[in-house]
XYZ file of C-alpha atoms in Angstrom:
231
model
C 43.772 74.524 172.909
C 44.124 73.170 176.482
C 41.238 73.558 178.898
C 41.563 75.550 182.098
C 41.846 72.282 184.036
C 44.720 71.165 181.841
C 46.752 74.358 182.102
C 48.114 73.797 185.630
C 49.247 70.302 184.686
C 50.886 71.542 181.494
C 52.685 74.232 183.432
C 53.774 71.694 186.024
C 55.171 69.339 183.366
C 56.937 72.196 181.591
C 58.469 73.368 184.862
C 59.595 69.815 185.681
C 61.245 69.474 182.270
C 63.043 72.804 182.717
C 64.299 71.842 186.164
C 65.475 68.456 184.914
C 67.246 70.094 181.992
C 68.967 72.585 184.259
C 70.071 69.818 186.610
C 71.332 67.775 183.682
C 73.327 70.660 182.290
C 74.983 71.191 185.663
C 75.742 67.494 185.955
C 77.239 67.378 182.457
C 79.251 70.559 182.824
C 82.910 69.515 182.557
C 84.966 70.390 185.611
C 88.115 68.277 185.561
C 91.121 69.498 183.569
C 93.128 66.769 181.879
C 96.237 68.925 182.314
C 96.020 68.315 186.081
C 96.702 64.609 185.499
C 100.045 65.245 183.822
C 103.295 67.060 184.522
C 103.045 70.796 183.807
C 103.680 71.697 180.189
C 105.873 74.759 179.624
C 106.687 75.065 175.941
C 109.668 77.382 176.441
C 111.340 74.783 178.671
C 110.784 71.888 176.268
C 112.142 73.383 173.052
C 115.934 73.828 173.088
C 117.657 76.864 171.627
C 119.365 74.592 169.114
C 118.717 71.102 167.779
C 119.855 69.141 164.717
C 120.961 71.795 162.195
C 118.759 74.492 163.716
C 119.552 77.285 166.146
C 117.782 80.441 167.265
C 118.305 83.251 164.786
C 119.655 86.105 166.947
C 118.881 88.673 164.253
C 115.255 87.782 163.703
C 112.443 90.140 164.588
C 109.237 88.384 165.560
C 106.134 90.063 164.171
C 103.560 90.008 166.937
C 99.836 90.758 166.678
C 98.464 94.193 167.476
C 98.046 94.942 171.220
C 94.300 94.201 171.202
C 94.758 90.751 169.697
C 97.797 90.102 171.914
C 95.740 90.861 175.030
C 93.006 88.498 173.814
C 95.504 85.701 173.199
C 97.076 86.199 176.630
C 93.647 85.861 178.217
C 92.802 82.684 176.296
C 96.083 80.780 176.423
C 98.382 79.668 179.219
C 101.444 80.303 177.071
C 102.210 81.709 173.632
C 105.619 80.915 172.200
C 107.274 82.546 169.187
C 110.782 81.824 167.956
C 112.700 81.935 164.673
C 115.251 79.221 163.869
C 117.928 79.260 161.165
C 119.958 76.386 159.722
C 123.477 76.218 158.280
C 122.130 77.018 154.809
C 120.575 80.259 156.015
C 117.016 78.932 155.769
C 114.661 80.303 158.401
C 111.602 78.828 160.048
C 109.250 80.811 162.264
C 107.685 78.677 164.979
C 104.590 79.743 166.899
C 102.847 77.662 169.568
C 99.810 78.647 171.635
C 99.101 76.328 174.567
C 95.989 76.476 176.736
C 95.000 74.392 179.744
C 91.332 75.027 178.990
C 90.321 74.204 175.418
C 86.615 73.908 176.196
C 85.644 77.003 174.248
C 85.618 77.984 170.604
C 87.214 81.261 171.707
C 90.597 79.547 171.673
C 90.359 79.416 167.882
C 91.535 83.050 167.955
C 95.133 82.005 167.277
C 94.301 80.107 164.088
C 96.064 81.662 161.079
C 92.690 82.105 159.377
C 91.872 84.663 162.082
C 95.099 86.140 163.408
C 96.794 86.636 160.015
C 93.706 88.222 158.494
C 93.408 90.478 161.564
C 96.911 91.758 160.738
C 95.969 92.612 157.159
C 97.160 89.477 155.341
C 95.204 87.833 152.576
C 95.142 84.088 153.007
C 94.609 81.195 150.645
C 94.233 77.530 151.551
C 96.644 75.167 149.854
C 94.793 72.123 151.174
C 95.753 69.443 153.696
C 98.823 67.258 153.747
C 100.193 64.334 155.732
C 103.319 64.668 157.841
C 105.077 61.375 158.553
C 107.093 61.336 161.764
C 108.983 58.379 163.250
C 106.948 56.569 165.896
C 103.719 58.453 165.177
C 100.634 57.953 163.128
C 100.538 60.181 160.026
C 99.829 63.738 161.129
C 97.317 65.668 159.028
C 98.337 69.302 158.677
C 96.835 72.341 156.999
C 98.847 74.247 154.384
C 98.193 77.955 153.839
C 99.787 80.822 151.936
C 99.668 84.349 153.385
C 100.281 87.555 151.421
C 100.908 91.091 152.650
C 102.444 93.545 150.179
C 105.752 91.891 149.181
C 105.691 89.398 152.048
C 104.761 85.858 150.967
C 104.541 83.413 153.861
C 103.765 79.696 153.467
C 102.223 78.222 156.631
C 101.825 74.716 158.061
C 99.735 74.156 161.183
C 97.580 71.787 163.229
C 95.828 71.745 166.592
C 95.719 69.258 169.460
C 93.313 68.371 172.237
C 94.878 66.402 175.086
C 97.125 63.987 173.153
C 95.043 63.977 169.961
C 96.093 65.863 166.837
C 92.932 67.022 165.093
C 91.713 69.417 162.450
C 90.026 72.695 163.409
C 86.327 73.117 162.826
C 83.894 70.212 163.071
C 86.431 67.607 164.244
C 87.617 69.901 167.029
C 84.058 70.658 168.158
C 83.164 66.972 168.158
C 86.261 66.079 170.195
C 85.515 68.864 172.681
C 81.995 67.454 173.075
C 83.319 63.934 173.640
C 85.564 65.169 176.443
C 82.792 67.331 177.888
C 80.365 64.400 178.103
C 82.959 62.664 180.265
C 83.207 65.723 182.507
C 86.647 66.609 181.184
C 88.219 69.860 180.005
C 91.047 69.037 177.604
C 94.161 71.117 177.259
C 95.712 71.595 173.853
C 97.762 73.708 171.542
C 98.069 75.160 168.096
C 101.425 74.509 166.418
C 102.353 76.670 163.435
C 105.488 76.931 161.344
C 106.034 79.359 158.503
C 108.763 80.683 156.265
C 109.257 83.384 153.669
C 109.494 82.979 149.912
C 109.784 85.377 147.000
C 107.526 83.411 144.680
C 103.755 83.153 144.343
C 104.218 79.842 142.594
C 103.652 76.481 144.285
C 105.864 76.364 147.378
C 107.671 73.204 148.385
C 106.682 72.610 152.014
C 109.460 70.057 152.511
C 111.479 72.640 154.489
C 108.646 72.780 157.030
C 108.513 68.993 157.175
C 112.266 68.661 157.778
C 112.140 71.235 160.559
C 109.188 69.534 162.242
C 110.880 66.127 162.088
C 113.969 67.612 163.772
C 111.794 69.391 166.331
C 109.911 66.178 167.144
C 113.200 64.379 167.787
C 114.329 67.177 170.133
C 111.234 67.154 172.384
C 111.454 64.888 175.470
C 109.702 61.571 174.922
C 106.975 62.046 177.514
C 105.782 65.232 175.843
C 105.875 64.310 172.148
C 102.190 63.342 171.969
C 101.189 66.669 173.498
C 102.645 68.403 170.441
C 102.107 65.867 167.673
C 99.358 63.566 168.893
C 99.636 59.857 169.529
């Protein structure tokens, strides 16, 4: 129990610590956006309507989130991109990309399938992680999921990026955000998701996703590849 003579000093020290902490938090608060150091990234201008054996499916209907979730995504991301491609064999791939200049908040996790699919009534099961090998890149670790809604069965492959780093959501993403923040930087980034439809609950062969992503990587201009797939 401090004496009456000690109390003023204790209060003074406590106040000094609080002031120093506040000043430190201001000093460490990231302010510089990495996106400002690079050419503007507009997803819709970088992905062609057709590439390799893929072209936009003119008959596809994109299923978008409910208006509440859509408004939240629009507020969090600089651009959300949804497109369905079809190849000469009639196989379809649904591509969804959410890009944000400011990835300094966990709020931008709203577009992860674990959240947005469940919000639309899907049940979701994790199929584990896999490695996607692309020419000229380090192996890309991707998440595999399987979504169910009534008779709709939708295998999903996705990953997230910060700046030019492809990372996994959760702890790795938080740690990378912190590393950028300690340098005073706010990283941009995106979530890239591809999915397709199948009529079987059995193990799905994700090779169709991998072929599409390899073709997509080849179609993106060289200076932007790492923004989508990491370096």
